[in-house]
């Protein structure tokens, strides 16, 4: 907590730095995290995964989170997305704290307000691409938004692939299907955890391009954990985590500067 | 290699445990069955179960039948010693005295009931038998004159009589009042036959030619020498000494029947359990082989040959078998004790039975426990050996394997076989072969359905496609099932087999009885039926008495026994030849009923055809006592499957049977006679004790039908065992598949499915699969049963399914299917969205 207290003001500064795209809402901040603390007590020595993290994610922003292994970046993402409960602190989604929500309400929240893309196993093997994309709608009992679907399929380059099962798609295509599924219901935030981790650079590039477009063309908010400087460079800003706290940040990053920051971070 | 096998086993310990337990239980049941059978055999060998040991006379002589085949069967009769033989016996030098014995039915009757019947017989004996045993008098004196008897203590207590009291005794001649002179020490509580002891003279007059002679040597004569001398001088006899003497007299064979029934039951159950275990182990290894494709591929990449991979799987099966073998010893010993106690409680153990687990039984259990998993792992091991090294590098998830072509082809062939059997049953309806074909068809149909289960599942899913588009849960169920038809088939098959086997076990009996009733009713021409106490019957004079009652046009009784031609034993009725045409609606195919008289025999046309006998031939049949019967073929008839193959005049065989009392007497009335009045007169006229009953035709048919509906605990026990193991099979398949599905459940939760939706998905699948299993199993079983009903009657489809029992059965299988899904439901409820993330590392 104490270690990064001095940097809090600068983060707030970034949070205030609005980048209004597409649809406007009253609150320019879609996700606000304050004093987030998480300690794992597995084993003899407790592991402090997060030590009082404060961070703000602006609407329509593309934020990358980087850091060495064990820095707490995945825990931050999980807590922000309501997949894990923090020990202390608040996670405000559209101004509402979700840390106290019941499992049922969290399920509803995830279904309506969030989208997810992970490194692998994003798709049900038994469903074809289109069925995977519309799965959330179906579970919620909603008719699939045909126009939105067509738009996403078009912008993600999935034409002609909709009837294929995941096993018949390449890794990159599978991830783009996952991105389409995560975006179909216009979530407040799309969380991506190492979405390019399993992909070659070309397929990875296509997935990053898809995420970038979601932000610039559809005004979506994207929070992405990655260890790849090239991937991070596609974001609007990069947060650097170390030992459960935010150590540094970088706006409008370029691969070289990201790499340089990472090296500096790891050498400290 | 061994370390690899052991590690593999350790990794999959949890799903393997169920398989190990099933194999161990199956082998344990085999151990128990063999142990109990062995113990029963030992009892029989030691003569401990024999009702009469005859330990007093050093030598006992019985007749040696010409053909011993039938005498050993449950319906067999002991051969008689002709008077000349008894005389010759007395004339052998060294013989001091001979005493003879010929048991006959003799029941003490009180005002309300007849003591003894179907399960506990009651025999009249010579007092000489009591002396030969020897029995001691608890009270009173031996019978000293005509009309005096001693009775066993149990019967005396039941009848409430003491020495000096008079009581009535029912014998083939009717009832007689006798004086009880003594009570002998003989316990009848353990299911031993009751005994009424007459003077030797009266017993000989009532019992006819003796079945045994007890021989007392002169003083100073060596019994074994004398035995030799008798063997040399008297033809056609068996000379028994020592423990063999207990083989001389066993009038009731129920003990032997029950013991063999117990062995059959245990054998069937253990066979079923081992079959289930084999299917389970095969299914389990197939699934794990599929899950381990990459592991095997990696091994292949590292230079392992297909043989090594195969041996890995076989080795795993061997370890499984070895553990199961050790467990089977424990399970076998425990089961043997438990079963012995259970059978003892059911009263079906021979007296003197002691359960003992023998080495041969343990060895057999071990062999089975090792062999079943090894055989079951053969196909999966071969599949594992075929794994290509390139599989290791395949990124995409392994898609559901295509249907095994061999399985489908085999299923098709088996289905063809079932259809052929049904066709045979249809074409040859009315013959015994047709019934067998129809019943076999139902089992073969089930086997075909089990083999074709994946195809059936696919077909059903295709049909259900339009339904599934409504709502997210049906949609997901449909897709998941379609993607893994093997899992669905793996759950459905045991449930389907349970349903089918239970249907056959529960409804085959009633269907056959109903078919029998149908034929019986069609054939019976009698207006009234006279019967006595159950298992006792009517005196041999009953038919003659009935014929003299005013209003009676014809009366004739029957008694079932057994004879043989050159082939299998033939069910035989002793009848009054002149009345057959009046009492039965049976057309003579050849010959005429008028020609059926004291020297004749009427034969089933089919049986006669097989033997090559024609009307007018004089044929030789073998009687139940192994002695020949010469008779002229008077009539060939066709009367349905349940009707005996042979009709013989009563007087031909009755003297050679221990019990030839009439099972019932059929009566037809004069035109215009009042049935109720005649019935009353018959009850008064026939001297058959308190059990006499006269019913009209519909009442009689209803009574016979009701008798066939007795609850059969062995059937229920078998159904329960089959269902239990089918449940284990289904659970096993599901437990193995849960690991793979947990990821899917988590993903669904992540995408927004509620716990209820995911659990509902599993429950919906369980319900659909169980219902389909019940429907298919029922269809297969009932098709065969209906065909067997048709085959039996030859003209009418008969199918007897009690709705209550069926509903119970169907709901039990559904409950089984649903509860088998508890593991996946728990996994579904436990599934947390984060698991997807953590699964990716």
Tab-separated table of N, CA and C in Angstrom, chain A residues 33-170:
chain	number	residue	atom	x	y	z
A	33	UNK	N	-11.114	1.313	-9.591
A	33	UNK	CA	-10.670	0.377	-8.560
A	33	UNK	C	-9.954	1.159	-7.481
A	34	UNK	N	-10.362	0.923	-6.213
A	34	UNK	CA	-9.718	1.659	-5.124
A	34	UNK	C	-9.293	0.725	-4.009
A	35	UNK	N	-8.056	0.899	-3.586
A	35	UNK	CA	-7.522	0.195	-2.411
A	35	UNK	C	-7.619	-1.309	-2.500
A	36	UNK	N	-7.494	-1.866	-3.693
A	36	UNK	CA	-7.709	-3.303	-3.887
A	36	UNK	C	-6.561	-4.107	-3.284
A	37	UNK	N	-6.934	-5.018	-2.371
A	37	UNK	CA	-5.938	-5.839	-1.674
A	37	UNK	C	-6.356	-7.297	-1.777
A	38	UNK	N	-5.371	-8.153	-2.081
A	38	UNK	CA	-5.679	-9.590	-2.149
A	38	UNK	C	-4.454	-10.356	-1.671
A	39	UNK	N	-4.679	-11.220	-0.682
A	39	UNK	CA	-3.579	-12.024	-0.148
A	39	UNK	C	-3.962	-13.495	-0.243
A	40	UNK	N	-3.064	-14.301	-0.807
A	40	UNK	CA	-3.302	-15.746	-0.849
A	40	UNK	C	-2.601	-16.379	0.331
A	41	UNK	N	-3.347	-17.122	1.131
A	41	UNK	CA	-2.710	-17.709	2.306
A	41	UNK	C	-2.412	-19.182	2.100
A	42	UNK	N	-2.370	-19.601	0.842
A	42	UNK	CA	-1.979	-20.982	0.574
A	42	UNK	C	-0.508	-21.149	0.911
A	43	UNK	N	-0.154	-22.239	1.536
A	43	UNK	CA	1.240	-22.460	1.883
A	43	UNK	C	1.579	-21.765	3.193
A	44	UNK	N	2.865	-21.760	3.522
A	44	UNK	CA	3.292	-21.251	4.828
A	44	UNK	C	3.341	-19.723	4.811
A	45	UNK	N	3.934	-19.191	3.740
A	45	UNK	CA	4.112	-17.738	3.670
A	45	UNK	C	2.961	-17.130	2.875
A	46	UNK	N	2.198	-16.199	3.462
A	46	UNK	CA	1.137	-15.552	2.686
A	46	UNK	C	1.719	-14.746	1.525
A	47	UNK	N	1.038	-14.846	0.373
A	47	UNK	CA	1.498	-14.112	-0.811
A	47	UNK	C	0.598	-12.898	-0.996
A	48	UNK	N	1.209	-11.731	-0.967
A	48	UNK	CA	0.437	-10.502	-1.171
A	48	UNK	C	0.365	-10.224	-2.654
A	49	UNK	N	-0.748	-10.674	-3.273
A	49	UNK	CA	-0.866	-10.526	-4.720
A	49	UNK	C	-1.159	-9.079	-5.086
A	50	UNK	N	-2.012	-8.420	-4.318
A	50	UNK	CA	-2.317	-7.008	-4.566
A	50	UNK	C	-2.223	-6.258	-3.240
A	51	UNK	N	-1.540	-5.104	-3.285
A	51	UNK	CA	-1.381	-4.341	-2.041
A	51	UNK	C	-1.984	-2.962	-2.233
A	52	UNK	N	-3.283	-2.861	-2.141
A	52	UNK	CA	-3.931	-1.549	-2.179
A	52	UNK	C	-3.783	-0.834	-3.512
A	53	UNK	N	-4.268	-1.473	-4.553
A	53	UNK	CA	-4.134	-0.887	-5.893
A	53	UNK	C	-5.288	0.083	-6.157
A	54	UNK	N	-4.950	1.256	-6.678
A	54	UNK	CA	-5.976	2.198	-7.141
A	54	UNK	C	-5.743	2.418	-8.626
A	55	UNK	N	-6.814	2.265	-9.405
A	55	UNK	CA	-6.655	2.518	-10.840
A	55	UNK	C	-8.022	2.819	-11.446
A	56	UNK	N	-7.997	3.623	-12.509
A	56	UNK	CA	-9.244	4.024	-13.166
A	56	UNK	C	-9.149	3.660	-14.636
A	57	UNK	N	-10.221	3.059	-15.152
A	57	UNK	CA	-10.247	2.725	-16.581
A	57	UNK	C	-11.281	3.583	-17.274
A	58	UNK	N	-10.847	4.459	-18.195
A	58	UNK	CA	-11.777	5.371	-18.861
A	58	UNK	C	-12.608	4.639	-19.917
A	59	UNK	N	-13.801	5.158	-20.129
A	59	UNK	CA	-14.679	4.580	-21.154
A	59	UNK	C	-14.028	4.706	-22.522
A	60	UNK	N	-14.036	3.629	-23.267
A	60	UNK	CA	-13.488	3.668	-24.611
A	60	UNK	C	-11.981	3.633	-24.643
A	61	UNK	N	-11.358	3.240	-23.528
A	61	UNK	CA	-9.903	3.170	-23.498
A	61	UNK	C	-9.415	1.738	-23.669
A	62	UNK	N	-8.174	1.601	-24.117
A	62	UNK	CA	-7.539	0.293	-24.315
A	62	UNK	C	-6.321	0.275	-23.408
A	63	UNK	N	-6.431	-0.444	-22.271
A	63	UNK	CA	-5.361	-0.458	-21.296
A	63	UNK	C	-4.675	-1.805	-21.287
A	64	UNK	N	-3.352	-1.795	-21.350
A	64	UNK	CA	-2.594	-3.033	-21.212
A	64	UNK	C	-1.990	-3.065	-19.818
A	65	UNK	N	-1.973	-4.246	-19.203
A	65	UNK	CA	-1.345	-4.407	-17.898
A	65	UNK	C	-0.167	-5.349	-18.075
A	66	UNK	N	1.020	-4.902	-17.670
A	66	UNK	CA	2.221	-5.708	-17.818
A	66	UNK	C	2.896	-5.878	-16.468
A	67	UNK	N	3.792	-6.802	-16.424
A	67	UNK	CA	4.547	-6.995	-15.196
A	67	UNK	C	5.156	-8.367	-15.187
A	68	UNK	N	6.195	-8.545	-14.389
A	68	UNK	CA	6.820	-9.861	-14.320
A	68	UNK	C	5.874	-10.869	-13.679
A	69	UNK	N	6.233	-12.180	-13.800
A	69	UNK	CA	5.414	-13.225	-13.183
A	69	UNK	C	5.286	-12.952	-11.696
A	70	UNK	N	4.079	-13.110	-11.165
A	70	UNK	CA	3.863	-12.911	-9.744
A	70	UNK	C	3.678	-11.466	-9.364
A	71	UNK	N	3.558	-10.586	-10.342
A	71	UNK	CA	3.418	-9.164	-10.009
A	71	UNK	C	1.988	-8.835	-9.603
A	72	UNK	N	1.053	-9.756	-9.895
A	72	UNK	CA	-0.336	-9.514	-9.491
A	72	UNK	C	-1.223	-9.060	-10.633
A	73	UNK	N	-0.706	-9.114	-11.848
A	73	UNK	CA	-1.504	-8.574	-12.950
A	73	UNK	C	-2.758	-9.410	-13.232
A	74	UNK	N	-2.599	-10.734	-13.159
A	74	UNK	CA	-3.779	-11.578	-13.403
A	74	UNK	C	-4.799	-11.440	-12.276
A	75	UNK	N	-4.292	-11.345	-11.035
A	75	UNK	CA	-5.206	-11.178	-9.898
A	75	UNK	C	-5.991	-9.879	-10.036
A	76	UNK	N	-5.310	-8.838	-10.495
A	76	UNK	CA	-5.985	-7.557	-10.696
A	76	UNK	C	-7.130	-7.709	-11.689
A	77	UNK	N	-6.834	-8.401	-12.783
A	77	UNK	CA	-7.859	-8.601	-13.820
A	77	UNK	C	-9.033	-9.404	-13.270
A	78	UNK	N	-8.705	-10.490	-12.551
A	78	UNK	CA	-9.769	-11.354	-12.028
A	78	UNK	C	-10.658	-10.612	-11.044
A	79	UNK	N	-10.032	-9.790	-10.175
A	79	UNK	CA	-10.822	-9.047	-9.201
A	79	UNK	C	-11.675	-7.989	-9.897
A	80	UNK	N	-11.103	-7.347	-10.884
A	80	UNK	CA	-11.829	-6.302	-11.604
A	80	UNK	C	-13.039	-6.900	-12.317
A	81	UNK	N	-12.892	-8.162	-12.768
A	81	UNK	CA	-13.964	-8.786	-13.547
A	81	UNK	C	-14.940	-9.556	-12.668
A	82	UNK	N	-14.727	-9.508	-11.341
A	82	UNK	CA	-15.647	-10.221	-10.451
A	82	UNK	C	-15.464	-11.721	-10.458
A	83	UNK	N	-14.323	-12.188	-10.933
A	83	UNK	CA	-14.054	-13.630	-10.922
A	83	UNK	C	-13.450	-14.058	-9.592
A	84	UNK	N	-12.813	-13.110	-8.920
A	84	UNK	CA	-12.266	-13.378	-7.599
A	84	UNK	C	-12.695	-12.244	-6.679
A	85	UNK	N	-12.846	-12.573	-5.409
A	85	UNK	CA	-13.225	-11.526	-4.460
A	85	UNK	C	-11.972	-10.972	-3.784
A	86	UNK	N	-11.821	-9.645	-3.759
A	86	UNK	CA	-10.655	-9.071	-3.079
A	86	UNK	C	-10.846	-9.126	-1.562
A	87	UNK	N	-9.736	-9.002	-0.819
A	87	UNK	CA	-9.835	-8.957	0.640
A	87	UNK	C	-10.310	-7.589	1.111
A	88	UNK	N	-9.885	-6.566	0.387
A	88	UNK	CA	-10.309	-5.211	0.741
A	88	UNK	C	-10.309	-4.362	-0.509
A	89	UNK	N	-10.984	-3.207	-0.445
A	89	UNK	CA	-11.023	-2.320	-1.582
A	89	UNK	C	-12.338	-2.420	-2.315
A	90	UNK	N	-12.507	-1.588	-3.324
A	90	UNK	CA	-13.761	-1.537	-4.068
A	90	UNK	C	-13.502	-1.646	-5.565
A	91	UNK	N	-14.433	-2.262	-6.247
A	91	UNK	CA	-14.416	-2.306	-7.716
A	91	UNK	C	-15.728	-1.681	-8.172
A	92	UNK	N	-15.673	-0.477	-8.740
A	92	UNK	CA	-16.885	0.217	-9.148
A	92	UNK	C	-17.076	0.071	-10.643
A	93	UNK	N	-18.138	-0.630	-11.027
A	93	UNK	CA	-18.475	-0.777	-12.451
A	93	UNK	C	-19.646	0.149	-12.713
A	94	UNK	N	-19.461	1.099	-13.615
A	94	UNK	CA	-20.481	2.122	-13.884
A	94	UNK	C	-20.936	2.751	-12.567
A	95	UNK	N	-19.987	2.939	-11.644
A	95	UNK	CA	-20.283	3.608	-10.392
A	95	UNK	C	-20.813	2.704	-9.301
A	96	UNK	N	-21.006	1.366	-9.593
A	96	UNK	CA	-21.585	0.476	-8.590
A	96	UNK	C	-20.520	-0.496	-8.105
A	97	UNK	N	-20.398	-0.638	-6.776
A	97	UNK	CA	-19.390	-1.543	-6.218
A	97	UNK	C	-19.863	-2.994	-6.388
A	98	UNK	N	-18.998	-3.816	-6.997
A	98	UNK	CA	-19.413	-5.196	-7.247
A	98	UNK	C	-18.802	-6.186	-6.255
A	99	UNK	N	-17.966	-5.696	-5.327
A	99	UNK	CA	-17.269	-6.652	-4.454
A	99	UNK	C	-18.221	-7.329	-3.474
A	100	UNK	N	-19.367	-6.690	-3.203
A	100	UNK	CA	-20.292	-7.289	-2.242
A	100	UNK	C	-21.411	-8.068	-2.896
A	101	UNK	N	-21.397	-8.175	-4.234
A	101	UNK	CA	-22.515	-8.821	-4.935
A	101	UNK	C	-22.547	-10.326	-4.680
A	102	UNK	N	-23.741	-10.869	-4.696
A	102	UNK	CA	-23.889	-12.324	-4.554
A	102	UNK	C	-23.416	-13.003	-5.846
A	103	UNK	N	-23.191	-14.329	-5.743
A	103	UNK	CA	-22.729	-15.076	-6.902
A	103	UNK	C	-23.727	-14.952	-8.062
A	104	UNK	N	-25.012	-14.912	-7.705
A	104	UNK	CA	-26.046	-14.823	-8.725
A	104	UNK	C	-25.970	-13.482	-9.458
A	105	UNK	N	-25.800	-12.411	-8.652
A	105	UNK	CA	-25.718	-11.081	-9.266
A	105	UNK	C	-24.450	-10.948	-10.087
A	106	UNK	N	-23.371	-11.581	-9.580
A	106	UNK	CA	-22.113	-11.521	-10.338
A	106	UNK	C	-22.275	-12.212	-11.688
A	107	UNK	N	-22.981	-13.365	-11.686
A	107	UNK	CA	-23.220	-14.069	-12.936
A	107	UNK	C	-23.943	-13.163	-13.921
A	108	UNK	N	-24.976	-12.456	-13.406
A	108	UNK	CA	-25.751	-11.571	-14.276
A	108	UNK	C	-24.880	-10.434	-14.789
A	109	UNK	N	-24.050	-9.911	-13.875
A	109	UNK	CA	-23.175	-8.797	-14.254
A	109	UNK	C	-22.213	-9.226	-15.353
A	110	UNK	N	-21.592	-10.394	-15.150
A	110	UNK	CA	-20.629	-10.868	-16.142
A	110	UNK	C	-21.312	-11.061	-17.486
A	111	UNK	N	-22.551	-11.594	-17.421
A	111	UNK	CA	-23.253	-11.855	-18.666
A	111	UNK	C	-23.595	-10.559	-19.390
A	112	UNK	N	-23.895	-9.462	-18.640
A	112	UNK	CA	-24.371	-8.244	-19.288
A	112	UNK	C	-23.276	-7.229	-19.523
A	113	UNK	N	-22.377	-7.081	-18.513
A	113	UNK	CA	-21.475	-5.934	-18.564
A	113	UNK	C	-20.065	-6.285	-19.015
A	114	UNK	N	-19.714	-7.575	-18.972
A	114	UNK	CA	-18.335	-7.934	-19.283
A	114	UNK	C	-18.251	-8.885	-20.464
A	115	UNK	N	-17.083	-8.855	-21.094
A	115	UNK	CA	-16.759	-9.876	-22.077
A	115	UNK	C	-15.387	-10.411	-21.730
A	116	UNK	N	-15.133	-11.661	-22.074
A	116	UNK	CA	-13.859	-12.276	-21.708
A	116	UNK	C	-13.193	-12.946	-22.895
A	117	UNK	N	-11.871	-12.781	-22.968
A	117	UNK	CA	-11.064	-13.547	-23.918
A	117	UNK	C	-9.823	-14.024	-23.161
A	118	UNK	N	-9.571	-15.334	-23.214
A	118	UNK	CA	-8.409	-15.878	-22.507
A	118	UNK	C	-7.412	-16.477	-23.468
A	119	UNK	N	-6.330	-16.950	-22.882
A	119	UNK	CA	-5.253	-17.492	-23.708
A	119	UNK	C	-5.743	-18.677	-24.546
A	120	UNK	N	-6.534	-19.563	-23.900
A	120	UNK	CA	-7.044	-20.716	-24.648
A	120	UNK	C	-8.336	-21.178	-24.012
A	121	UNK	N	-8.962	-22.175	-24.623
A	121	UNK	CA	-10.215	-22.737	-24.166
A	121	UNK	C	-11.280	-21.670	-23.954
A	122	UNK	N	-11.497	-20.887	-25.013
A	122	UNK	CA	-12.515	-19.861	-24.961
A	122	UNK	C	-13.834	-20.330	-25.540
A	123	UNK	N	-13.782	-21.475	-26.238
A	123	UNK	CA	-14.951	-21.886	-27.006
A	123	UNK	C	-15.389	-23.292	-26.608
A	124	UNK	N	-16.698	-23.517	-26.648
A	124	UNK	CA	-17.198	-24.866	-26.400
A	124	UNK	C	-16.939	-25.703	-27.657
A	125	UNK	N	-16.232	-26.817	-27.506
A	125	UNK	CA	-15.874	-27.602	-28.687
A	125	UNK	C	-17.076	-28.154	-29.441
A	126	UNK	N	-18.212	-28.278	-28.751
A	126	UNK	CA	-19.349	-28.930	-29.407
A	126	UNK	C	-20.189	-27.961	-30.230
A	127	UNK	N	-19.934	-26.661	-30.097
A	127	UNK	CA	-20.726	-25.686	-30.842
A	127	UNK	C	-19.915	-25.136	-31.999
A	128	UNK	N	-20.603	-24.725	-33.080
A	128	UNK	CA	-19.860	-24.112	-34.179
A	128	UNK	C	-19.604	-22.641	-33.830
A	129	UNK	N	-18.885	-21.948	-34.729
A	129	UNK	CA	-18.429	-20.591	-34.406
A	129	UNK	C	-19.600	-19.666	-34.080
A	130	UNK	N	-20.629	-19.685	-34.929
A	130	UNK	CA	-21.744	-18.762	-34.694
A	130	UNK	C	-22.446	-19.093	-33.384
A	131	UNK	N	-22.622	-20.384	-33.111
A	131	UNK	CA	-23.284	-20.773	-31.867
A	131	UNK	C	-22.453	-20.344	-30.661
A	132	UNK	N	-21.140	-20.414	-30.799
A	132	UNK	CA	-20.282	-19.951	-29.715
A	132	UNK	C	-20.430	-18.448	-29.519
A	133	UNK	N	-20.486	-17.721	-30.620
A	133	UNK	CA	-20.577	-16.259	-30.509
A	133	UNK	C	-21.886	-15.860	-29.836
A	134	UNK	N	-22.974	-16.538	-30.181
A	134	UNK	CA	-24.287	-16.141	-29.652
A	134	UNK	C	-24.661	-16.877	-28.368
A	135	UNK	N	-23.713	-17.651	-27.812
A	135	UNK	CA	-24.019	-18.482	-26.634
A	135	UNK	C	-24.547	-17.668	-25.460
A	136	UNK	N	-23.897	-16.530	-25.202
A	136	UNK	CA	-24.299	-15.703	-24.065
A	136	UNK	C	-25.731	-15.203	-24.220
A	137	UNK	N	-26.067	-14.746	-25.423
A	137	UNK	CA	-27.418	-14.267	-25.739
A	137	UNK	C	-28.429	-15.374	-25.470
A	138	UNK	N	-28.066	-16.568	-25.951
A	138	UNK	CA	-28.951	-17.718	-25.832
A	138	UNK	C	-29.193	-18.061	-24.364
A	139	UNK	N	-28.095	-18.033	-23.584
A	139	UNK	CA	-28.228	-18.358	-22.158
A	139	UNK	C	-29.099	-17.336	-21.454
A	140	UNK	N	-29.015	-16.062	-21.917
A	140	UNK	CA	-29.806	-15.011	-21.288
A	140	UNK	C	-31.234	-15.024	-21.820
A	141	UNK	N	-31.488	-15.889	-22.822
A	141	UNK	CA	-32.824	-15.964	-23.387
A	141	UNK	C	-33.154	-14.798	-24.299
A	142	UNK	N	-32.111	-14.178	-24.874
A	142	UNK	CA	-32.330	-13.030	-25.752
A	142	UNK	C	-32.168	-13.451	-27.205
A	143	UNK	N	-32.888	-12.822	-28.106
A	143	UNK	CA	-32.654	-13.123	-29.521
A	143	UNK	C	-31.310	-12.521	-29.929
A	144	UNK	N	-30.509	-13.247	-30.715
A	144	UNK	CA	-29.210	-12.697	-31.100
A	144	UNK	C	-29.381	-11.446	-31.974
A	145	UNK	N	-28.503	-10.480	-31.724
A	145	UNK	CA	-28.534	-9.217	-32.477
A	145	UNK	C	-27.891	-9.464	-33.837
A	146	UNK	N	-28.740	-9.714	-34.852
A	146	UNK	CA	-28.247	-10.144	-36.165
A	146	UNK	C	-27.323	-9.103	-36.793
A	147	UNK	N	-27.739	-7.833	-36.700
A	147	UNK	CA	-26.967	-6.764	-37.346
A	147	UNK	C	-25.598	-6.639	-36.684
A	148	UNK	N	-25.612	-6.681	-35.350
A	148	UNK	CA	-24.360	-6.573	-34.597
A	148	UNK	C	-23.446	-7.745	-34.951
A	149	UNK	N	-24.059	-8.941	-35.042
A	149	UNK	CA	-23.297	-10.140	-35.365
A	149	UNK	C	-22.630	-9.985	-36.732
A	150	UNK	N	-23.431	-9.525	-37.693
A	150	UNK	CA	-22.893	-9.368	-39.045
A	150	UNK	C	-21.737	-8.377	-39.042
A	151	UNK	N	-21.916	-7.287	-38.299
A	151	UNK	CA	-20.868	-6.283	-38.229
A	151	UNK	C	-19.583	-6.843	-37.634
A	152	UNK	N	-19.723	-7.590	-36.556
A	152	UNK	CA	-18.544	-8.155	-35.897
A	152	UNK	C	-17.852	-9.176	-36.797
A	153	UNK	N	-18.661	-10.030	-37.418
A	153	UNK	CA	-18.102	-11.048	-38.296
A	153	UNK	C	-17.313	-10.384	-39.416
A	154	UNK	N	-17.883	-9.303	-39.910
A	154	UNK	CA	-17.229	-8.583	-40.995
A	154	UNK	C	-15.914	-7.975	-40.525
A	155	UNK	N	-15.971	-7.253	-39.400
A	155	UNK	CA	-14.766	-6.545	-38.986
A	155	UNK	C	-13.702	-7.494	-38.438
A	156	UNK	N	-14.113	-8.701	-37.987
A	156	UNK	CA	-13.126	-9.639	-37.456
A	156	UNK	C	-12.661	-10.636	-38.518
A	157	UNK	N	-13.190	-10.504	-39.720
A	157	UNK	CA	-12.748	-11.380	-40.801
A	157	UNK	C	-13.132	-12.825	-40.600
A	158	UNK	N	-14.364	-13.049	-40.146
A	158	UNK	CA	-14.788	-14.423	-39.876
A	158	UNK	C	-15.788	-14.937	-40.914
A	159	UNK	N	-15.938	-14.221	-42.034
A	159	UNK	CA	-16.897	-14.668	-43.035
A	159	UNK	C	-16.533	-16.078	-43.493
A	160	UNK	N	-17.567	-16.876	-43.677
A	160	UNK	CA	-17.344	-18.233	-44.184
A	160	UNK	C	-16.828	-19.205	-43.140
A	161	UNK	N	-16.674	-18.722	-41.924
A	161	UNK	CA	-16.157	-19.622	-40.874
A	161	UNK	C	-17.222	-19.955	-39.828
A	162	UNK	N	-18.416	-19.392	-39.989
A	162	UNK	CA	-19.406	-19.457	-38.916
A	162	UNK	C	-19.913	-20.872	-38.654
A	163	UNK	N	-19.875	-21.731	-39.677
A	163	UNK	CA	-20.402	-23.083	-39.492
A	163	UNK	C	-19.319	-24.064	-39.030
A	164	UNK	N	-18.112	-23.555	-38.791
A	164	UNK	CA	-17.034	-24.460	-38.406
A	164	UNK	C	-16.981	-24.641	-36.901
A	165	UNK	N	-16.627	-25.861	-36.511
A	165	UNK	CA	-16.391	-26.138	-35.094
A	165	UNK	C	-15.012	-25.605	-34.723
A	166	UNK	N	-14.770	-25.320	-33.435
A	166	UNK	CA	-13.459	-24.822	-33.009
A	166	UNK	C	-12.310	-25.695	-33.515
A	167	UNK	N	-12.517	-27.012	-33.492
A	167	UNK	CA	-11.430	-27.900	-33.916
A	167	UNK	C	-11.063	-27.685	-35.377
A	168	UNK	N	-11.999	-27.088	-36.159
A	168	UNK	CA	-11.735	-26.887	-37.584
A	168	UNK	C	-11.204	-25.486	-37.870
A	169	UNK	N	-10.968	-24.708	-36.810
A	169	UNK	CA	-10.476	-23.336	-36.987
A	169	UNK	C	-9.027	-23.246	-36.538
A	170	UNK	N	-8.304	-22.270	-37.114
A	170	UNK	CA	-6.929	-22.048	-36.649
A	170	UNK	C	-6.982	-21.349	-35.293
